[in-house]
Each structure stands twice: as C-alpha cells, then as structure tokens.
Coordinates of N, CA and C in Angstrom, one line a residue:
Chain C
D1 N 15.0 -10.2 -7.7 CA 14.5 -8.9 -7.2 C 12.7 -9.1 -7.6
V2 N 11.8 -8.8 -7.1 CA 10.6 -9.2 -7.1 C 10.1 -8.1 -8.1
K3 N 9.1 -8.8 -9.1 CA 8.5 -8.2 -10.2 C 7.0 -7.5 -10.4
V4 N 6.5 -6.8 -10.2 CA 5.5 -7.2 -10.1 C 4.5 -5.6 -11.4
T5 N 4.4 -6.5 -12.3 CA 4.0 -5.4 -13.7 C 2.5 -5.8 -13.5
Q6 N 2.3 -4.4 -14.4 CA 1.4 -3.4 -14.5 C 0.9 -3.0 -15.6
S7 N 0.1 -4.2 -16.7 CA 0.2 -3.6 -18.6 C -0.5 -2.9 -18.7
S8 N -0.7 -1.9 -18.2 CA -1.2 -0.6 -18.6 C -0.7 0.4 -17.3
R9 N 0.1 1.8 -17.8 CA 0.3 3.2 -16.9 C -0.4 3.7 -17.7
Y10 N -1.0 3.7 -18.7 CA -2.0 5.8 -18.6 C -3.3 4.5 -18.7
L11 N -4.4 4.9 -18.6 CA -5.5 5.0 -19.6 C -6.6 6.2 -19.3
V12 N -7.0 5.7 -20.8 CA -8.4 6.6 -20.7 C -8.9 5.6 -21.7
K13 N -11.1 5.9 -20.1 CA -12.1 5.7 -21.0 C -13.2 6.0 -21.7
R14 N -14.2 5.4 -21.5 CA -15.2 6.6 -21.4 C -16.8 5.9 -19.9
T15 N -17.3 6.7 -20.2 CA -19.0 6.1 -18.9 C -19.4 4.8 -19.9
G16 N -19.2 4.2 -19.6 CA -19.8 2.7 -19.6 C -19.0 2.3 -20.0
E17 N -17.4 1.7 -20.5 CA -16.7 1.3 -21.4 C -16.4 0.3 -20.2
K18 N -16.1 -1.4 -20.2 CA -15.5 -1.7 -19.8 C -14.5 -2.0 -19.4
V19 N -13.3 -2.2 -18.3 CA -12.0 -2.4 -19.1 C -11.3 -2.7 -17.9
F20 N -10.5 -3.8 -18.4 CA -9.2 -4.7 -18.2 C -8.3 -4.0 -17.1
L21 N -7.6 -4.6 -15.8 CA -6.2 -3.9 -15.6 C -5.8 -5.7 -15.9
E22 N -5.0 -5.6 -16.0 CA -3.5 -6.8 -15.4 C -2.7 -6.5 -15.1
C23 N -2.8 -7.5 -13.9 CA -1.6 -7.9 -13.1 C -0.9 -9.7 -13.4
V24 N 0.6 -8.0 -13.5 CA 1.6 -10.3 -13.0 C 2.7 -9.6 -12.7
Q25 N 2.9 -10.9 -11.5 CA 4.3 -11.6 -10.3 C 4.3 -12.4 -10.9
D26 N 6.3 -12.4 -10.1 CA 7.2 -13.3 -11.0 C 7.6 -13.5 -10.0
M27 N 6.5 -13.6 -9.2 CA 7.8 -15.0 -7.7 C 7.1 -15.9 -6.5
D28 N 6.3 -16.2 -7.2 CA 5.0 -17.5 -7.0 C 4.1 -16.6 -5.7
H29 N 3.6 -16.0 -5.4 CA 3.6 -15.6 -4.6 C 1.6 -15.9 -4.3
E30 N 2.0 -16.0 -3.8 CA 0.3 -16.4 -3.0 C -0.9 -15.8 -3.2
N31 N -0.4 -14.4 -2.6 CA -1.3 -13.1 -2.2 C -1.7 -11.6 -3.5
M32 N -2.4 -11.7 -3.9 CA -2.3 -10.5 -4.8 C -3.2 -9.6 -4.5
F33 N -3.5 -8.9 -4.4 CA -3.9 -7.3 -4.1 C -4.1 -6.3 -5.4
W34 N -4.9 -5.7 -5.3 CA -5.6 -4.3 -5.8 C -6.3 -3.4 -5.1
Y35 N -5.2 -2.8 -5.4 CA -5.3 -1.2 -4.2 C -5.4 -0.1 -4.8
R36 N -6.6 1.0 -4.7 CA -6.6 1.8 -5.0 C -6.0 3.6 -4.6
Q37 N -5.8 4.3 -5.4 CA -5.2 5.5 -4.0 C -6.2 6.9 -5.4
D38 N -5.9 7.8 -4.2 CA -7.2 9.3 -4.1 C -6.7 9.9 -3.2
P39 N -6.1 11.1 -3.4 CA -5.9 12.5 -2.8 C -6.7 12.0 -1.6
G40 N -5.7 12.4 0.0 CA -6.5 12.6 1.5 C -7.2 11.1 1.4
L41 N -7.3 9.9 0.3 CA -8.4 9.2 0.6 C -7.9 7.4 1.4
G42 N -5.7 7.9 0.8 CA -4.3 7.1 0.8 C -4.9 5.7 0.1
L43 N -4.2 4.5 0.4 CA -4.5 3.9 -0.8 C -5.7 2.5 0.2
R44 N -6.6 2.5 -0.7 CA -7.9 1.8 -0.8 C -8.1 0.2 -0.8
L45 N -8.4 -0.8 -0.5 CA -8.2 -2.7 -1.0 C -9.7 -2.7 -1.8
I46 N -9.6 -3.2 -3.0 CA -10.6 -3.4 -3.7 C -10.9 -4.6 -3.6
Y47 N -10.1 -5.6 -3.6 CA -9.7 -6.9 -3.9 C -8.6 -7.7 -3.8
F48 N -8.5 -8.8 -2.7 CA -7.7 -9.6 -2.7 C -7.9 -11.2 -3.1
S49 N -6.3 -11.7 -2.4 CA -6.8 -13.3 -3.6 C -5.5 -13.8 -2.4
Y50 N -6.6 -14.6 -1.9 CA -5.0 -15.8 -1.3 C -4.4 -16.6 -2.1
D51 N -5.5 -16.9 -3.1 CA -5.1 -18.0 -4.3 C -5.5 -19.0 -5.3
V52 N -4.7 -19.5 -5.9 CA -5.4 -19.1 -7.6 C -7.8 -19.5 -7.3
K53 N -7.8 -18.4 -8.2 CA -9.8 -19.5 -8.9 C -9.9 -18.8 -6.8
M54 N -9.3 -17.7 -6.5 CA -9.8 -18.0 -4.9 C -9.9 -15.9 -5.1
K55 N -10.9 -15.4 -4.5 CA -10.6 -13.4 -4.4 C -11.9 -13.8 -3.0
E56 N -11.6 -12.6 -2.6 CA -12.2 -12.0 -1.0 C -12.2 -10.9 -2.0
K57 N -13.2 -9.9 -0.8 CA -13.7 -7.5 -1.2 C -12.7 -7.9 -0.2
G58 N -12.8 -6.5 -0.4 CA -11.6 -5.2 0.2 C -12.5 -5.0 1.0
D59 N -12.5 -3.1 0.5 CA -13.3 -2.9 1.9 C -14.2 -1.3 0.5
I60 N -13.8 -1.6 -0.7 CA -14.5 -0.8 -1.4 C -14.5 -1.7 -2.2
P61 N -15.1 -2.9 -2.3 CA -15.4 -3.5 -3.6 C -16.4 -3.4 -4.2
E62 N -17.3 -2.2 -4.9 CA -18.4 -2.4 -5.5 C -17.9 -2.1 -7.0
G63 N -17.7 -2.2 -7.5 CA -18.2 -1.7 -8.8 C -17.2 -2.4 -9.8
Y64 N -16.5 -3.5 -9.5 CA -15.3 -4.3 -9.2 C -15.5 -5.5 -9.6
S65 N -15.0 -5.9 -10.6 CA -14.6 -7.9 -10.2 C -13.6 -7.9 -10.0
V66 N -12.7 -9.5 -9.9 CA -11.2 -9.7 -9.8 C -11.0 -11.0 -10.5
S67 N -10.2 -11.2 -11.4 CA -10.1 -12.7 -11.4 C -8.8 -13.5 -11.5
R68 N -8.8 -14.3 -11.1 CA -7.7 -15.0 -10.5 C -7.8 -16.5 -11.3
E69 N -7.3 -16.5 -13.0 CA -7.1 -18.2 -13.5 C -5.9 -19.0 -12.4
K70 N -4.5 -17.7 -12.7 CA -3.9 -18.9 -12.9 C -3.3 -17.9 -11.7
K71 N -1.4 -18.3 -10.7 CA -0.8 -18.0 -9.6 C -0.8 -16.7 -9.8
E72 N -0.1 -16.2 -10.9 CA 0.6 -15.3 -11.0 C 0.2 -13.8 -11.7
R73 N -1.1 -14.2 -12.0 CA -1.5 -13.2 -13.0 C -2.9 -13.3 -11.6
F74 N -3.5 -11.3 -12.0 CA -4.7 -11.2 -10.8 C -5.0 -10.0 -11.7
S75 N -6.1 -10.4 -12.2 CA -7.1 -9.3 -13.2 C -7.5 -8.0 -12.0
L76 N -8.1 -6.8 -12.9 CA -9.1 -6.6 -11.8 C -10.8 -5.6 -13.2
I77 N -11.6 -5.7 -12.9 CA -11.8 -5.0 -14.2 C -13.6 -4.6 -13.8
L78 N -13.4 -3.8 -14.1 CA -14.8 -2.4 -14.6 C -15.7 -2.5 -15.3
E79 N -16.6 -2.6 -15.2 CA -17.9 -3.8 -15.6 C -18.6 -2.6 -16.7
S80 N -18.4 -1.1 -15.7 CA -18.9 0.1 -16.9 C -18.6 1.3 -16.6
A81 N -17.8 1.8 -17.3 CA -16.5 2.5 -15.6 C -17.9 3.7 -15.5
S82 N -17.3 4.5 -14.0 CA -18.1 5.4 -14.3 C -17.3 6.7 -13.9
T83 N -17.5 7.9 -14.1 CA -16.0 8.8 -13.7 C -16.1 8.4 -11.7
N84 N -16.5 8.4 -10.6 CA -15.9 7.7 -9.5 C -14.8 7.0 -10.0
Q85 N -14.5 6.2 -11.0 CA -13.3 4.6 -11.0 C -12.1 5.8 -11.5
T86 N -12.4 7.3 -11.8 CA -10.9 7.6 -11.8 C -10.3 7.9 -10.9
S87 N -8.3 6.9 -11.1 CA -8.2 6.7 -9.4 C -7.2 5.9 -10.7
M88 N -5.7 6.3 -9.7 CA -4.7 5.1 -9.8 C -5.0 3.8 -9.1
Y89 N -5.0 3.1 -9.6 CA -4.8 1.5 -8.9 C -3.3 1.3 -9.5
L90 N -3.1 0.2 -7.4 CA -2.2 -0.9 -8.2 C -1.6 -2.1 -7.0
C91 N -1.9 -2.5 -8.3 CA -1.5 -4.4 -7.5 C -0.5 -4.5 -6.9
A92 N -0.3 -5.8 -6.3 CA 0.3 -6.0 -5.5 C 0.7 -7.4 -4.7
S93 N 1.7 -7.9 -4.7 CA 1.8 -9.8 -4.1 C 3.3 -9.5 -2.6
S94 N 2.4 -10.8 -2.0 CA 2.7 -11.4 -1.2 C 3.5 -12.4 -0.7
L95 N 3.7 -12.9 0.2 CA 3.7 -14.0 0.9 C 1.9 -13.8 1.4
P96 N 2.2 -15.9 2.2 CA 1.5 -15.1 3.0 C 2.5 -14.8 4.7
L97 N 1.7 -14.2 5.8 CA 2.1 -13.8 6.9 C 2.8 -15.4 7.2
G98 N 3.8 -15.2 7.7 CA 4.0 -16.8 9.3 C 5.7 -16.9 8.5
G99 N 6.1 -17.6 9.8 CA 6.8 -18.1 9.4 C 9.1 -16.9 9.5
G100 N 8.7 -15.6 10.1 CA 9.2 -14.9 9.5 C 8.7 -13.7 9.4
N101 N 7.5 -14.3 8.4 CA 6.8 -13.8 7.2 C 5.9 -11.9 7.7
T102 N 7.0 -11.0 7.3 CA 5.7 -10.3 8.0 C 4.1 -10.0 6.3
G103 N 4.5 -10.2 5.8 CA 4.1 -10.1 4.5 C 3.9 -8.9 3.8
E104 N 4.8 -8.6 3.5 CA 5.5 -7.2 2.8 C 5.1 -7.4 1.9
L105 N 4.3 -5.9 1.3 CA 3.9 -5.9 -0.7 C 4.2 -5.5 -0.7
F106 N 5.1 -6.8 -1.8 CA 5.6 -5.8 -3.6 C 4.7 -4.2 -4.6
F107 N 4.8 -3.7 -4.5 CA 3.5 -3.5 -5.3 C 4.6 -3.0 -6.8
G108 N 3.6 -3.0 -8.2 CA 3.6 -2.2 -9.1 C 3.5 -1.1 -9.4
E109 N 3.9 -0.8 -10.8 CA 4.5 1.1 -10.4 C 2.8 1.6 -10.6
G110 N 1.8 0.7 -10.9 CA 0.5 1.2 -10.5 C 0.5 2.1 -12.0
S111 N -1.4 1.8 -12.8 CA -2.1 2.4 -13.7 C -3.2 3.3 -13.4
R112 N -3.1 4.4 -14.0 CA -3.8 5.8 -13.6 C -4.7 5.9 -14.9
L113 N -6.0 6.0 -14.3 CA -7.0 5.4 -15.1 C -8.0 6.4 -15.3
T114 N -8.0 7.2 -16.5 CA -8.6 8.5 -16.0 C -10.5 7.7 -17.3
V115 N -11.7 8.0 -16.3 CA -12.6 8.0 -17.5 C -13.8 8.7 -16.9
L116 N -14.0 9.1 -18.8 CA -14.9 10.2 -19.3 C -15.9 10.4 -18.9
Chain O
D1 N -14.6 4.4 8.2 CA -14.3 3.9 9.8 C -12.3 3.8 9.3
Q2 N -11.8 5.0 9.6 CA -10.3 3.9 8.8 C -9.7 4.1 10.1
Q3 N -9.1 2.9 10.3 CA -7.9 2.1 11.1 C -7.2 2.9 11.3
V4 N -6.2 3.1 10.6 CA -5.2 3.6 10.5 C -5.1 5.2 10.2
K5 N -4.7 6.3 10.9 CA -5.1 7.1 11.4 C -3.8 7.8 11.0
Q6 N -3.1 9.1 9.9 CA -1.6 9.3 10.0 C -2.2 11.4 9.7
N7 N -2.1 12.3 11.0 CA -3.3 12.9 11.0 C -2.4 14.2 9.9
S8 N -1.0 14.7 9.8 CA -0.4 15.1 9.2 C 0.0 15.0 8.4
P9 N -1.0 15.2 6.9 CA -0.5 15.2 5.2 C 0.5 15.6 5.1
S10 N 1.1 16.7 5.7 CA 2.6 17.5 4.6 C 2.9 17.2 6.0
L11 N 4.3 17.2 5.7 CA 5.8 17.7 6.8 C 7.2 18.4 6.2
S12 N 7.3 19.5 6.2 CA 8.8 19.8 5.8 C 9.6 19.8 6.6
V13 N 10.5 19.5 6.3 CA 11.8 19.3 7.2 C 12.9 20.3 6.5
Q14 N 14.3 20.4 7.1 CA 15.7 21.4 6.9 C 16.5 19.6 7.1
E15 N 17.5 20.1 5.2 CA 18.4 18.8 5.7 C 18.9 18.8 6.2
G16 N 18.9 17.5 6.4 CA 20.6 17.2 8.0 C 19.2 16.8 8.6
R17 N 18.3 17.5 9.2 CA 17.8 17.9 10.8 C 16.7 16.2 10.9
I18 N 15.8 16.2 11.7 CA 15.6 15.3 12.0 C 13.7 14.7 11.3
S19 N 13.6 13.8 10.5 CA 11.8 13.7 10.0 C 11.3 13.1 10.9
I20 N 10.0 13.0 11.2 CA 9.1 12.6 12.1 C 7.7 12.0 12.1
L21 N 7.7 10.9 11.5 CA 6.6 11.2 10.9 C 5.5 10.1 12.0
N22 N 3.8 10.2 12.5 CA 3.1 9.7 13.0 C 1.9 9.3 12.2
C23 N 1.9 8.3 13.0 CA 1.0 7.4 12.8 C 0.0 6.5 13.7
D24 N -1.1 6.9 14.3 CA -2.3 5.6 14.9 C -3.4 4.8 14.2
Y25 N -3.6 3.2 15.7 CA -4.5 2.8 14.8 C -4.6 2.4 15.8
T26 N -6.6 1.8 14.9 CA -7.7 2.0 16.7 C -7.4 0.0 16.8
N27 N -7.7 -0.5 16.2 CA -7.6 -2.3 15.8 C -6.6 -2.8 16.5
S28 N -6.7 -3.6 17.6 CA -6.3 -3.6 18.3 C -5.5 -5.2 18.0
M29 N -6.0 -5.4 16.7 CA -5.9 -6.7 16.7 C -4.5 -6.9 15.5
F30 N -3.6 -5.4 15.4 CA -2.6 -5.5 14.1 C -1.9 -5.7 15.0
D31 N -1.0 -6.7 14.7 CA 0.6 -7.1 15.0 C 1.3 -6.9 14.2
Y32 N 1.2 -6.8 13.0 CA 2.3 -5.6 12.4 C 2.7 -4.9 11.9
F33 N 3.4 -4.0 11.8 CA 3.2 -2.7 10.7 C 4.1 -2.5 10.3
L34 N 4.1 -2.0 9.5 CA 4.9 -1.0 7.7 C 5.0 -0.1 7.6
W35 N 5.8 0.4 7.3 CA 6.2 1.7 6.9 C 6.1 2.1 5.1
Y36 N 5.9 2.7 3.4 CA 6.0 2.4 2.2 C 6.2 4.3 2.4
K37 N 7.4 4.0 1.8 CA 7.5 5.6 0.8 C 7.3 5.7 -0.6
K38 N 6.8 6.8 -0.8 CA 5.2 6.4 -2.4 C 6.3 8.1 -3.3
Y39 N 6.9 7.0 -4.2 CA 7.5 8.8 -5.5 C 6.0 9.2 -6.3
P40 N 5.6 10.3 -6.6 CA 4.7 10.4 -7.8 C 5.3 9.7 -9.0
A41 N 4.3 9.0 -9.5 CA 3.9 7.8 -10.7 C 4.8 6.5 -9.9
E42 N 5.0 6.4 -9.5 CA 6.1 5.6 -8.8 C 4.9 4.7 -8.1
G43 N 5.0 3.1 -7.8 CA 4.6 2.0 -6.6 C 5.1 2.4 -5.7
P44 N 4.3 2.0 -4.0 CA 4.9 2.6 -2.7 C 6.1 1.5 -2.8
T45 N 7.1 1.3 -2.0 CA 7.7 1.0 -2.4 C 8.4 0.0 -0.6
F46 N 8.5 -1.0 -0.1 CA 8.9 -0.7 1.2 C 10.4 -0.5 2.7
L47 N 9.8 0.2 3.3 CA 11.0 0.9 4.0 C 11.3 -0.2 4.9
I48 N 10.3 -0.3 5.6 CA 10.6 -0.9 7.2 C 9.9 -0.6 8.0
S49 N 9.5 -2.3 8.3 CA 8.6 -3.0 9.5 C 8.8 -3.0 10.7
I50 N 8.1 -3.2 11.5 CA 7.5 -3.7 13.1 C 6.5 -4.4 14.0
S51 N 7.2 -6.1 14.3 CA 6.1 -6.8 14.6 C 5.7 -5.8 15.7
S52 N 4.9 -6.4 16.5 CA 4.2 -6.4 17.8 C 4.9 -6.5 19.0
I53 N 5.6 -7.2 19.2 CA 6.5 -7.9 19.7 C 8.0 -7.1 20.6
K54 N 8.8 -6.1 19.1 CA 9.4 -5.2 20.0 C 9.1 -3.4 19.5
D55 N 10.3 -2.9 20.3 CA 9.0 -1.5 20.7 C 9.6 -0.2 19.3
K56 N 10.6 -1.1 19.1 CA 11.8 -0.3 18.5 C 12.3 -1.6 17.4
N57 N 12.5 -0.3 16.0 CA 13.3 -1.4 15.3 C 13.9 -0.3 13.8
E58 N 15.1 -0.4 13.6 CA 16.1 0.6 12.9 C 16.8 -0.3 11.7
D59 N 16.5 0.5 11.0 CA 18.0 0.0 9.8 C 18.1 0.8 9.2
G60 N 19.2 1.6 9.1 CA 20.0 2.7 8.6 C 20.5 4.3 9.4
R61 N 19.4 4.9 8.6 CA 18.9 6.2 8.7 C 17.3 6.2 9.1
F62 N 16.5 5.5 8.7 CA 15.2 4.9 9.2 C 14.8 4.0 10.4
T63 N 14.4 4.5 11.7 CA 13.9 3.8 13.3 C 12.0 3.8 13.3
V64 N 11.2 3.1 13.6 CA 10.3 2.7 14.2 C 9.9 2.6 15.4
F65 N 9.2 3.8 16.2 CA 9.2 2.9 17.3 C 7.4 2.8 17.3
L66 N 7.1 1.4 18.6 CA 5.7 1.2 18.9 C 5.4 1.7 20.1
N67 N 4.1 2.0 20.2 CA 3.8 2.5 21.4 C 2.2 1.6 22.2
K68 N 2.4 0.8 21.6 CA 1.3 -0.4 21.8 C -0.1 0.6 22.8
S69 N 0.6 0.2 23.6 CA -0.8 0.9 25.1 C -1.7 2.3 24.4
A70 N -0.6 2.8 23.9 CA -1.3 3.6 22.8 C -1.5 4.1 21.0
K71 N -1.4 2.9 21.5 CA -1.8 2.5 19.7 C -1.2 3.4 18.5
H72 N 0.4 3.8 18.8 CA 0.6 4.9 18.2 C 2.2 4.1 17.6
L73 N 2.7 4.6 16.4 CA 4.2 4.7 16.1 C 4.1 5.2 14.9
S74 N 5.8 5.3 14.8 CA 6.5 6.9 14.7 C 6.9 6.3 13.9
L75 N 7.8 7.1 12.4 CA 9.1 6.3 10.9 C 10.1 7.3 12.4
H76 N 11.5 7.3 11.9 CA 12.2 9.3 12.6 C 13.2 9.0 11.3
I77 N 13.5 9.6 11.1 CA 14.3 9.4 9.7 C 16.1 11.0 9.7
V78 N 16.9 10.1 10.4 CA 17.7 11.4 10.4 C 19.1 10.7 9.6
P79 N 20.0 11.0 8.9 CA 19.2 13.0 9.0 C 18.8 13.0 7.7
S80 N 17.8 13.7 8.5 CA 17.2 14.2 6.9 C 17.6 14.5 5.1
Q81 N 17.8 14.2 4.0 CA 17.7 14.7 2.8 C 17.0 14.6 2.3
P82 N 17.7 15.3 0.7 CA 16.3 15.6 -0.3 C 15.2 14.7 -0.8
G83 N 16.1 12.6 -1.3 CA 15.3 12.7 -2.1 C 14.9 11.3 -0.8
D84 N 14.9 12.0 0.4 CA 13.6 11.2 1.4 C 12.5 11.9 0.6
S85 N 12.1 12.8 -0.2 CA 10.9 13.5 -0.5 C 10.4 13.0 -1.1
A86 N 8.8 13.0 -0.7 CA 7.9 11.6 -1.3 C 6.8 12.2 0.0
V87 N 5.9 10.5 -0.6 CA 4.1 10.2 0.6 C 5.1 9.2 1.6
Y88 N 5.6 8.8 3.0 CA 5.4 7.9 3.6 C 3.6 7.2 4.0
F89 N 3.4 5.8 3.8 CA 2.1 5.6 4.8 C 2.9 5.1 4.6
C90 N 1.4 4.4 6.1 CA 1.8 3.3 7.0 C 1.0 3.0 6.7
A91 N 1.7 1.5 7.3 CA 0.0 0.0 7.3 C 0.1 -1.1 8.3
A92 N -0.9 -1.5 8.7 CA -0.4 -2.0 9.6 C -2.0 -3.7 8.9
S93 N -1.2 -5.0 9.8 CA -2.1 -6.3 9.3 C -2.2 -6.8 11.5
R94 N -3.0 -7.8 10.4 CA -3.0 -9.0 11.9 C -2.2 -9.9 11.3
S95 N -1.7 -10.8 12.7 CA -0.6 -11.8 12.6 C -1.5 -13.0 12.5
S96 N -2.6 -13.3 11.4 CA -3.2 -14.1 11.0 C -3.1 -14.0 9.3
G97 N -2.5 -13.0 8.9 CA -2.1 -13.3 7.1 C -3.0 -12.3 6.3
D98 N -3.5 -11.3 7.3 CA -4.6 -10.4 6.7 C -4.0 -9.3 6.0
K99 N -5.4 -8.1 5.3 CA -3.6 -8.4 4.0 C -3.9 -7.1 5.4
L100 N -3.8 -6.1 4.8 CA -2.4 -4.1 5.0 C -3.8 -3.1 4.5
T101 N -3.7 -2.6 6.0 CA -5.1 -1.4 5.3 C -4.2 -0.4 5.6
F102 N -3.7 0.5 4.9 CA -3.2 2.1 4.8 C -3.4 2.9 6.1
G103 N -2.7 3.4 6.1 CA -3.1 6.0 6.5 C -3.1 6.3 5.8
T104 N -3.9 7.1 5.8 CA -4.1 8.7 4.1 C -2.8 9.1 4.3
G105 N -1.5 9.1 4.3 CA -0.2 9.1 3.4 C 0.0 10.1 4.7
T106 N 1.4 10.7 4.4 CA 2.0 12.3 5.0 C 3.1 12.2 4.0
R107 N 2.9 13.7 3.0 CA 4.2 13.8 2.1 C 5.1 15.1 2.8
L108 N 6.2 14.0 2.8 CA 7.7 14.9 3.2 C 8.2 15.7 2.5
A109 N 8.9 16.8 2.9 CA 9.5 17.3 1.7 C 10.3 18.3 2.6
V110 N 11.1 17.6 1.9 CA 13.0 18.0 3.3 C 14.0 19.5 1.6
R111 N 14.1 20.2 2.7 CA 15.0 21.6 1.8 C 15.5 21.2 1.8
P112 N 16.7 21.6 0.7 CA 18.2 21.5 0.7 C 18.7 23.1 1.1

C-alpha cells in the first residue's frame, strides 16, 4: 500500500512564526502536491512538484513556499504564519498520467494548523 | 474561478436507497475525472475514476456517469450504507499529466 506520511497531525503556532510541514511518501512517486482544505472551498492546490528540485505554483501559492530536495520528501513552508492560514493541510503523491495511469492522488492524513 | 463545481453542499439519504452526487465542470480540456471520499480527520481516499472516452464506469456499489456534452458527472451509490456517510469530492485533470482540480465537496449522510 502507498503510504504518505505527514509529520504533524495538529499544530498551534503564533502569528509571524515560521512553520514547516513535512511530507514523505514511500512509493517512489514522481509527483507530490500540497493542498489546503477549508469549509465551503473544497481542496485548493498550493504548490506541486513533478520532480526533485522542481516546483510549480498552484492556485493559491501566496504566503507559502516549498522544498523538494529528495524524491520522497516535499515540505511546505509558511515563512510568517498568519491567521488566515489556519486550515487543514493535505499532502499527496502520484505517478504521472499516461501509460494507463489516471494520476490518482494518494493523500496523507492531513495536518491541522491553527495560527493564533 | 471554480472550474469544478458541486452545487449541493449536503445530501441525506435513507439506508438502502440510492445516493446521487453531482458535479459540473467548465474546462473542456479535462480528460480524467475522479471521486474521492473523506472522513473527518483523515485524508481523502480514491473511490472511482472515469476517462473521457467512456460514459460509465462501475465498481461494486459505485457507478460514475459522465456526460461530456453537458460537462456533468455523477456518482451513484446503490445501495447506500451508513458507512458511506462522508464528504465526497469530485476532481478533474487534463490528460497531459496536469494537477487535479477539486470541487467544493458534498457531505453525504446515510440515515439508518
């Protein structure tokens, strides 16, 4: 089974703090993604990566950055946390589309971040 | 700009009956469509998918229908069970290997 592990299930941080959310997958997937889930807004894509040291902005990248130094690890960074970044953060990985693969995403359990 | 829309935020169904969840999309470049199920405090899990070359895909109690001309897809669950109570997200991607775009979700409650 594919395993996507997020380092922290619950975090509480103060405004202005730097926050690191770590994600590791064990299936040698090329693609990795960070989404946030908010009530009434569904899942919105923050950043994604199709390869090591590669990153692309998603739909809501403002206030976030990412790092992918190794294939299995994709980190989300909040340089200066703000209250509107209180959310559930979901990491996912997938194989590329093509070759009969639909690019199904495998998600971690999520990290609930509260910024006070 | 919401490219994938789920206009019903919630749905309540009696156990044993059919649940129908709907999803509309606006981007004609989307080629793959997926449904995910999410329980509270857990990550979404893949349920079923369909390629744009098909109009129906079935897996046990779950069937997804795709109407390309209407840019509409639906998920049918028959018979519905209390364990199906969750939030359901539809998602779409282009065949080029692009990212998934998700809808806003529909909360399904199956009453015993």
